[in-house]
Coordinates of C-alpha atoms and ligand atoms in Angstrom, one line a residue:
P1 CA 77.7 114.2 99.3
R2 CA 81.3 113.1 98.9
D3 CA 82.3 114.2 102.5
T4 CA 79.7 112.2 103.9
V5 CA 80.2 108.8 105.0
D6 CA 79.7 105.7 108.0
V7 CA 83.1 105.3 108.9
V8 CA 86.7 107.0 108.6
I9 CA 89.1 105.3 109.0
V10 CA 92.6 107.6 110.1
G11 CA 96.0 105.6 109.2
S12 CA 97.2 103.4 105.9
G13 CA 98.8 100.6 108.2
G14 CA 97.9 97.5 108.4
A15 CA 94.9 98.4 110.8
G16 CA 93.4 100.5 108.7
F17 CA 93.2 99.1 105.9
S18 CA 91.9 96.3 107.4
A19 CA 89.4 98.1 109.4
A20 CA 88.3 100.5 106.0
V21 CA 87.9 96.7 104.0
S22 CA 86.0 95.0 106.8
A23 CA 83.6 98.0 107.0
Y24 CA 83.0 98.1 103.6
D25 CA 82.2 94.6 103.7
N26 CA 80.2 95.1 106.3
G27 CA 77.7 97.6 104.4
A28 CA 79.5 101.3 105.6
K29 CA 80.1 103.6 103.1
V30 CA 84.1 104.1 103.9
I31 CA 86.9 107.5 104.2
L32 CA 90.5 106.6 104.6
I33 CA 92.6 108.8 105.3
E34 CA 96.8 109.3 105.7
K35 CA 98.6 112.0 106.2
E36 CA 102.0 110.9 104.2
P37 CA 102.2 111.1 100.5
V38 CA 102.4 107.0 101.0
I39 CA 100.5 103.6 102.1
G40 CA 101.8 101.4 104.6
G41 CA 102.8 102.8 107.8
N42 CA 105.4 100.9 109.6
A43 CA 103.2 97.7 109.0
K44 CA 105.0 97.6 105.4
L45 CA 108.2 97.6 106.9
A46 CA 107.8 94.7 109.4
A47 CA 109.6 91.2 108.6
G48 CA 109.2 89.2 110.5
G49 CA 106.1 87.3 110.4
M50 CA 101.6 87.3 111.2
N51 CA 101.5 84.5 114.7
A52 CA 98.9 82.8 114.5
A53 CA 97.4 79.0 116.5
W54 CA 95.9 75.9 114.9
T55 CA 96.1 77.1 111.1
D56 CA 95.9 75.0 108.5
Q57 CA 98.9 76.4 107.5
Q58 CA 100.2 74.9 110.8
K59 CA 98.4 71.4 110.1
A60 CA 99.7 70.9 106.6
K61 CA 103.7 71.1 108.5
D62 CA 102.3 69.2 111.5
I63 CA 102.9 71.5 113.7
K64 CA 100.5 71.3 117.1
D65 CA 99.1 74.3 118.4
S66 CA 96.5 75.7 120.3
P67 CA 95.1 79.7 120.7
E68 CA 95.5 78.5 124.5
L69 CA 99.1 78.3 123.9
M70 CA 99.4 81.2 121.8
Y71 CA 97.2 83.5 124.5
K72 CA 99.9 82.1 126.9
D73 CA 103.3 82.8 125.3
T74 CA 101.7 85.9 124.4
M75 CA 101.2 87.3 128.4
K76 CA 104.3 85.6 129.3
G77 CA 106.3 87.4 126.9
G78 CA 104.2 91.0 127.9
R79 CA 105.1 90.4 131.5
D80 CA 101.5 89.3 132.4
L81 CA 100.5 93.2 131.9
N82 CA 98.6 92.6 128.8
D83 CA 94.7 93.0 129.0
P84 CA 93.7 89.6 129.1
A85 CA 90.3 89.9 127.2
L86 CA 92.6 91.8 124.3
V87 CA 95.0 88.8 124.2
E88 CA 92.0 86.0 124.5
I89 CA 91.0 88.0 120.8
L90 CA 93.8 87.8 119.1
S91 CA 94.4 84.4 119.6
S92 CA 91.3 83.3 119.3
H93 CA 90.6 85.5 116.2
S94 CA 94.0 84.7 114.7
K95 CA 93.3 81.3 112.6
G96 CA 90.6 83.1 111.3
S97 CA 92.5 86.1 110.4
V98 CA 95.4 84.3 108.3
D99 CA 91.7 82.6 106.5
W100 CA 90.7 86.2 105.7
M101 CA 93.9 87.6 104.2
T102 CA 94.1 84.3 102.4
Q103 CA 91.1 84.7 100.9
M104 CA 91.7 87.7 99.6
G105 CA 95.2 86.7 97.9
A106 CA 97.9 86.2 100.6
D107 CA 99.8 83.9 100.8
L108 CA 101.3 83.2 104.1
T109 CA 102.1 79.5 103.6
D110 CA 105.4 79.4 105.3
V111 CA 105.4 78.7 109.0
G112 CA 108.9 79.8 111.2
R113 CA 109.4 80.7 115.1
M114 CA 110.0 83.9 116.5
G115 CA 110.9 85.3 119.6
G116 CA 109.4 83.7 122.6
A117 CA 107.0 81.1 120.8
S118 CA 106.6 77.7 122.0
V119 CA 105.9 76.8 118.3
N120 CA 106.3 77.5 114.9
R121 CA 103.4 80.1 114.6
S122 CA 104.8 83.1 112.5
H123 CA 103.1 82.8 109.4
R124 CA 104.7 84.9 106.2
P125 CA 105.3 84.5 102.3
T126 CA 107.3 81.2 101.3
G127 CA 110.5 82.4 99.7
G128 CA 111.0 85.0 102.5
A129 CA 109.7 88.1 100.9
G130 CA 108.9 90.7 103.9
V131 CA 105.6 89.9 105.2
G132 CA 104.0 93.3 106.4
A133 CA 105.0 94.7 102.2
H134 CA 102.7 91.4 101.1
V135 CA 100.1 91.8 103.6
V136 CA 99.4 96.0 103.0
Q137 CA 99.7 95.4 99.0
V138 CA 97.3 92.6 99.4
L139 CA 94.5 94.9 102.1
Y140 CA 95.7 98.5 98.8
D141 CA 94.5 95.8 96.4
N142 CA 91.2 94.6 97.7
A143 CA 90.4 98.2 98.9
V144 CA 91.0 99.2 95.5
K145 CA 88.8 96.4 94.0
R146 CA 85.8 97.7 96.3
N147 CA 86.7 101.5 95.3
I148 CA 87.2 102.7 99.0
D149 CA 88.3 106.8 98.8
L150 CA 91.2 106.7 99.7
R151 CA 92.9 110.5 100.8
M152 CA 96.1 110.9 101.1
N153 CA 98.5 113.8 102.7
T154 CA 95.1 114.2 104.7
R155 CA 95.9 114.4 108.4
G156 CA 93.3 113.2 111.0
I157 CA 93.2 116.7 113.8
E158 CA 90.4 116.3 115.8
V159 CA 86.7 114.3 116.5
L160 CA 83.9 116.3 116.3
K161 CA 81.5 115.3 118.7
T162 CA 77.5 115.9 119.7
D163 CA 76.5 117.7 122.3
D164 CA 75.3 114.3 123.8
G165 CA 78.8 113.0 123.1
K166 CA 78.8 110.7 120.0
V167 CA 81.3 111.5 117.8
K168 CA 79.4 112.9 114.1
G169 CA 82.8 113.0 112.3
I170 CA 86.2 114.5 112.0
L171 CA 88.3 118.2 111.5
V172 CA 91.2 117.1 108.9
K173 CA 93.4 118.6 106.9
G174 CA 94.4 118.2 103.3
M175 CA 97.3 119.3 101.9
Y176 CA 95.7 120.6 98.8
K177 CA 92.5 121.4 100.0
G178 CA 93.8 122.8 103.4
Y179 CA 91.1 122.5 106.3
Y180 CA 87.6 120.5 106.4
W181 CA 85.4 117.8 108.0
V182 CA 84.4 114.4 106.9
K183 CA 80.5 114.2 108.5
A184 CA 80.9 110.5 110.1
D185 CA 78.9 108.4 112.4
A186 CA 82.3 106.4 113.6
V187 CA 85.5 106.9 113.1
V188 CA 88.4 104.7 113.6
L189 CA 92.0 105.4 114.8
A190 CA 94.4 103.4 112.8
T191 CA 97.5 106.1 113.2
G192 CA 100.3 103.9 114.7
G193 CA 102.8 104.4 117.2
F194 CA 105.4 107.0 118.2
A195 CA 109.3 104.9 118.1
K196 CA 109.9 108.3 115.9
N197 CA 109.4 110.7 118.4
N198 CA 112.3 110.4 120.8
D199 CA 111.1 113.5 122.8
R200 CA 108.0 111.4 123.9
V201 CA 109.9 108.5 124.1
A202 CA 112.7 109.9 125.7
S203 CA 110.4 111.8 128.8
L204 CA 108.6 108.8 129.1
D205 CA 111.7 106.3 129.3
P206 CA 114.4 108.2 129.4
K207 CA 117.2 105.4 129.0
L208 CA 115.7 105.8 125.8
K209 CA 117.0 109.0 124.8
G210 CA 118.8 109.3 121.4
F211 CA 117.9 105.7 120.6
I212 CA 117.9 105.1 116.6
S213 CA 115.0 104.0 115.3
T214 CA 113.1 101.7 112.6
N215 CA 109.9 103.0 112.0
Q216 CA 109.2 105.1 109.5
P217 CA 108.4 109.1 109.7
G218 CA 105.0 109.4 110.2
A219 CA 105.4 107.6 114.0
V220 CA 105.2 110.2 115.8
G221 CA 102.0 109.6 118.0
D222 CA 99.8 113.0 116.5
G223 CA 96.8 110.2 116.8
L224 CA 97.3 110.0 120.8
D225 CA 96.1 112.8 120.5
V226 CA 93.5 113.2 118.7
A227 CA 92.3 110.1 120.9
E228 CA 93.0 112.1 123.7
N229 CA 91.2 115.2 123.2
A230 CA 88.2 113.1 122.3
G231 CA 88.0 112.1 125.9
G232 CA 90.1 108.2 125.2
A233 CA 92.3 107.5 128.0
L234 CA 95.7 106.4 127.4
K235 CA 97.7 103.0 129.1
D236 CA 100.8 101.5 129.1
M237 CA 102.5 104.4 127.8
Q238 CA 105.7 104.1 129.6
Y239 CA 106.4 100.8 127.9
I240 CA 108.6 100.8 124.6
Q241 CA 110.1 97.8 122.8
A242 CA 114.0 98.0 121.2
H243 CA 114.7 95.6 119.1
P244 CA 117.8 93.9 119.6
T245 CA 119.2 93.6 116.0
L246 CA 119.6 97.2 114.7
S247 CA 122.8 96.4 112.0
V248 CA 125.1 99.3 113.8
K249 CA 126.0 99.4 109.6
G250 CA 123.4 100.3 108.2
G251 CA 120.6 101.2 110.1
V252 CA 118.3 98.6 109.1
M253 CA 116.2 96.4 111.3
V254 CA 117.9 92.7 110.6
T255 CA 114.4 90.2 111.1
E256 CA 114.6 87.8 114.4
A257 CA 114.1 85.2 111.5
V258 CA 118.5 85.2 111.3
R259 CA 118.5 83.8 114.4
G260 CA 115.3 81.7 114.4
N261 CA 116.7 80.2 111.5
G262 CA 119.9 79.2 113.4
A263 CA 122.4 82.3 113.9
I264 CA 124.2 82.8 117.0
L265 CA 124.8 86.0 119.1
V266 CA 128.8 86.9 120.4
N267 CA 130.5 89.3 121.7
R268 CA 133.5 91.1 120.9
E269 CA 135.6 88.6 122.9
G270 CA 134.1 85.7 120.7
K271 CA 131.4 85.0 123.2
R272 CA 128.1 83.5 123.1
F273 CA 125.6 85.3 125.8
V274 CA 122.5 84.8 125.7
N275 CA 119.5 82.4 124.8
E276 CA 119.3 83.9 121.4
I277 CA 115.7 83.0 120.9
T278 CA 114.9 84.6 123.8
T279 CA 112.2 87.7 124.1
R280 CA 112.9 91.1 122.7
D281 CA 113.6 92.7 125.7
K282 CA 116.0 90.5 127.4
A283 CA 117.9 90.0 124.5
S284 CA 118.1 94.4 124.0
A285 CA 119.8 94.2 127.6
A286 CA 122.0 91.3 127.1
I287 CA 123.2 93.2 123.6
L288 CA 124.0 96.3 125.4
G289 CA 126.0 94.9 128.3
Q290 CA 128.7 94.0 126.2
T291 CA 131.8 95.7 124.9
G292 CA 130.8 98.3 122.7
K293 CA 126.6 98.0 123.3
S294 CA 126.8 95.6 120.3
A295 CA 127.0 92.7 119.4
F296 CA 127.3 90.1 116.2
L297 CA 125.2 88.3 114.2
I298 CA 126.9 85.0 112.9
F299 CA 125.9 82.7 110.6
D300 CA 126.9 80.6 107.8
D301 CA 125.4 79.9 104.5
S302 CA 123.4 77.2 105.1
V303 CA 121.7 79.9 107.5
R304 CA 121.7 82.2 104.8
K305 CA 120.6 79.8 101.6
S306 CA 117.4 79.4 104.5
L307 CA 116.1 83.0 104.3
S308 CA 116.3 85.3 101.1
K309 CA 116.0 88.1 103.3
I310 CA 120.0 87.6 104.3
D311 CA 120.8 88.5 100.6
K312 CA 118.7 91.7 101.2
Y313 CA 121.2 92.5 104.2
I314 CA 124.4 91.1 102.0
G315 CA 123.3 93.7 99.1
L316 CA 123.6 96.5 101.5
G317 CA 126.8 96.1 102.8
V318 CA 126.2 95.4 106.4
A319 CA 126.5 91.5 106.7
P320 CA 130.7 91.1 105.9
T321 CA 131.7 87.3 104.8
A322 CA 134.7 85.1 105.0
D323 CA 136.0 81.7 104.2
S324 CA 137.1 81.2 107.8
L325 CA 135.7 82.6 111.4
V326 CA 139.5 83.9 112.0
K327 CA 139.5 86.0 108.7
L328 CA 136.0 86.9 109.6
G329 CA 136.9 88.2 113.5
K330 CA 139.7 90.0 111.8
M331 CA 137.8 91.9 109.4
E332 CA 135.3 92.8 111.9
G333 CA 137.6 93.5 115.4
I334 CA 136.2 90.2 117.0
D335 CA 138.3 87.5 118.7
G336 CA 138.8 85.0 116.2
K337 CA 139.8 82.1 118.0
A338 CA 137.8 82.6 120.8
L339 CA 135.0 83.2 117.8
T340 CA 136.2 79.7 116.4
E341 CA 136.4 78.0 119.3
T342 CA 132.5 79.1 120.2
V343 CA 131.4 78.0 117.2
A344 CA 132.6 74.7 117.7
R345 CA 131.2 74.3 120.4
Y346 CA 127.9 75.3 119.4
N347 CA 127.5 72.8 116.9
T348 CA 128.6 70.2 119.1
L349 CA 125.5 71.4 121.4
V350 CA 123.3 71.2 118.1
A351 CA 124.5 67.9 117.2
S352 CA 123.8 66.6 120.7
G353 CA 120.1 68.4 120.3
K354 CA 120.0 70.0 123.7
D355 CA 121.5 73.8 124.5
T356 CA 123.1 73.0 127.8
D357 CA 125.0 77.1 127.6
F358 CA 122.2 79.3 127.3
E359 CA 118.8 76.8 127.2
R360 CA 118.3 77.9 123.2
P361 CA 115.1 75.9 122.2
N362 CA 115.6 75.6 119.3
L363 CA 118.7 74.3 117.1
P364 CA 117.7 74.2 113.9
R365 CA 121.2 73.5 112.2
A366 CA 125.1 73.7 112.9
L367 CA 127.1 76.6 111.3
N368 CA 130.1 74.5 109.2
E369 CA 128.3 75.1 105.7
G370 CA 130.9 77.8 103.0
N371 CA 131.3 81.0 104.1
Y372 CA 130.5 82.4 107.2
Y373 CA 128.7 86.4 107.8
A374 CA 129.1 88.9 111.0
I375 CA 126.5 91.8 110.9
E376 CA 127.1 93.6 114.2
V377 CA 123.5 95.0 115.6
T378 CA 122.9 97.2 118.7
P379 CA 119.3 97.7 119.9
G380 CA 116.6 100.6 118.6
I381 CA 113.1 101.2 119.8
H382 CA 110.9 99.5 117.2
H383 CA 107.2 99.5 118.8
T384 CA 105.4 101.8 121.4
M385 CA 103.2 99.0 123.6
G386 CA 101.2 101.9 124.9
G387 CA 98.7 103.7 123.5
V388 CA 94.7 104.2 123.5
M389 CA 92.7 102.3 126.0
I390 CA 90.1 99.9 123.6
D391 CA 87.3 97.4 124.8
T392 CA 86.3 94.2 123.3
K393 CA 84.5 95.9 120.8
A394 CA 87.3 97.8 120.0
E395 CA 85.8 100.9 121.3
V396 CA 87.9 103.4 123.0
V397 CA 87.0 104.0 126.5
N398 CA 87.9 106.7 129.2
A399 CA 89.7 106.6 132.2
K400 CA 86.4 105.1 134.0
K401 CA 86.1 102.7 131.3
Q402 CA 83.4 103.9 129.5
V403 CA 82.9 104.1 125.5
I404 CA 82.7 107.4 123.6
P405 CA 80.2 106.0 121.2
G406 CA 81.6 106.0 117.5
L407 CA 85.0 106.1 118.3
Y408 CA 87.2 103.3 117.5
G409 CA 91.1 102.0 117.7
A410 CA 93.2 99.3 116.1
G411 CA 96.8 98.5 115.8
E412 CA 100.0 100.2 117.5
V413 CA 98.0 103.3 118.5
T414 CA 96.0 101.7 120.8
G415 CA 97.7 99.6 124.4
G416 CA 96.8 96.8 126.2
V417 CA 96.9 93.9 123.9
H418 CA 101.0 93.2 124.6
G419 CA 101.7 94.3 127.7
A420 CA 104.9 95.3 128.8
N421 CA 106.2 93.7 125.3
R422 CA 105.3 92.8 122.5
L423 CA 106.3 89.6 120.8
G424 CA 107.6 89.0 117.4
G425 CA 104.9 88.1 114.9
N426 CA 102.2 89.2 117.4
A427 CA 102.2 93.0 115.4
I428 CA 100.8 92.3 111.8
S429 CA 98.4 89.7 113.8
D430 CA 96.9 92.5 115.9
I431 CA 96.8 94.7 113.5
I432 CA 94.7 92.4 111.5
T433 CA 92.7 90.9 113.9
F434 CA 91.7 94.0 115.6
G435 CA 91.7 96.6 112.4
R436 CA 89.2 93.8 110.7
L437 CA 87.1 93.9 114.3
A438 CA 87.3 97.7 114.4
G439 CA 86.1 98.1 110.9
E440 CA 82.7 95.7 111.0
E441 CA 82.4 97.1 114.9
A442 CA 82.4 100.4 113.5
A443 CA 80.1 99.6 110.6
K444 CA 77.7 97.4 112.7
Y445 CA 77.9 101.0 114.6
S446 CA 77.1 103.4 111.9
K447 CA 73.7 101.6 110.7
K448 CA 71.8 101.8 114.1
N449 CA 72.9 105.4 114.3
Ligands
LIG501 P1 99.3 99.7 112.7 O1 100.9 98.7 112.0 O2 98.7 100.0 114.0 O3 98.8 99.8 111.6 P2 101.3 101.8 111.2 O4 102.3 102.4 111.5 O5 101.5 100.7 109.8 O6 100.3 101.4 112.0 O7 100.3 103.0 110.3 C1 99.4 104.2 110.6 C2 99.8 105.2 109.3 O8 99.2 106.5 110.2 C3 100.9 105.4 108.9 O9 100.8 105.7 107.9 C4 100.8 106.7 109.3 O10 101.3 107.8 108.4 C5 99.2 107.3 109.5 N1 99.1 108.7 110.2 C6 99.6 108.4 111.5 N2 99.0 109.6 112.5 C7 97.8 110.3 111.7 C8 96.8 111.0 111.4 N3 97.1 112.1 112.4 N4 96.3 111.2 110.4 C9 96.5 110.4 109.3 N5 96.8 110.0 109.1 C10 98.1 109.9 110.5

């Protein structure tokens, strides 16, 4: 019958689609449900890249990296509060995940640097297209090719279990059909985070009350309630990530790659105040410490040319430009004289190859070509680290770490992979690796049951 399958996947972001394709390829009959009228969740908004170590793409560019180094960077970025076993999977499977996506048609050949990474390992399409939109499109095309039953406007409400506690399906609500249940041996929760739910965010971290969020409207965390009602434990819920650079003028998230490719951060006084490539939580705290709780990304045409995404910001009107730093300062209310001195000083540091002021680890280029640009930025809520507890097979577990048979979780809905702070580029890596793993494990489980 139509509503009886092996595996139901809840959520159509990167984790959900990865799980659906991988469950299918492991022999399962699959339904994917999505509560919103559009696919892609937050995943399709991701602009940075997909972190992976020891890839062919890195080797082609002579970048020396290893899963061990990715593990170390991820643990350090997460303040060592990550679940080490999950980080081990993230790092050691990352190359395989890039290869998997590449085999399915993705272009992840450009490799850039993002905050908290010791080397360039953020894989993205060459030419600056958004990695999230690209990855979701490739996964969607592959789901369509496999004829996977995709049901939009359909919300997962409650996991149904047998008397002995095994998953037997899920109660859903379709926009037109109303409530019905889908019978399945396994359910994969891939419902994303809750950054858009400011009541929930502020109840966990009062400092974040009223913060704007970059997330899509579906990111309110109802999947967490579904998991909890099914017996799953939540962990690390208090760790909520504010992205350091949301445009004040436009409310768009300005990708870390702008800094990675050479922009500096200055305050209204025209001065640098932080290593621009530090972790997101440190950069956010530093910006909130400046006059007006905002700061400016300053760059020139050489940075603009290095990243096509910047033209999008210019098109959106959030990156005013002028042919001198004094003029730019006047337009934006920054001390232009100090700004001129700051940029001159920064250029000397670039020439010397060492940032003795703030220990910035990469100094890709001097800022002295053509026009200058300023994007005013402030931190906003970007990612929720906490969520459903899973084990190394992506099985959802209860507070005693006992498996709930047939229930799986992957992506932002889970907690543990990122500890207290997620590194840029690790979200796409997480959703592909754990989505794929959850799909495979769920398919295998359903064969046995
Ligand atoms: P991830 O990055 O972990 O893949 P995303 O935010 O990209 O997460 O995607 C999660 C998707 O799940 C979103 O499209 C969201 O609308 C959807 N979703 C959230 N809760 C439910 C639910 N209860 N039922 C169906 N879909 C849901």
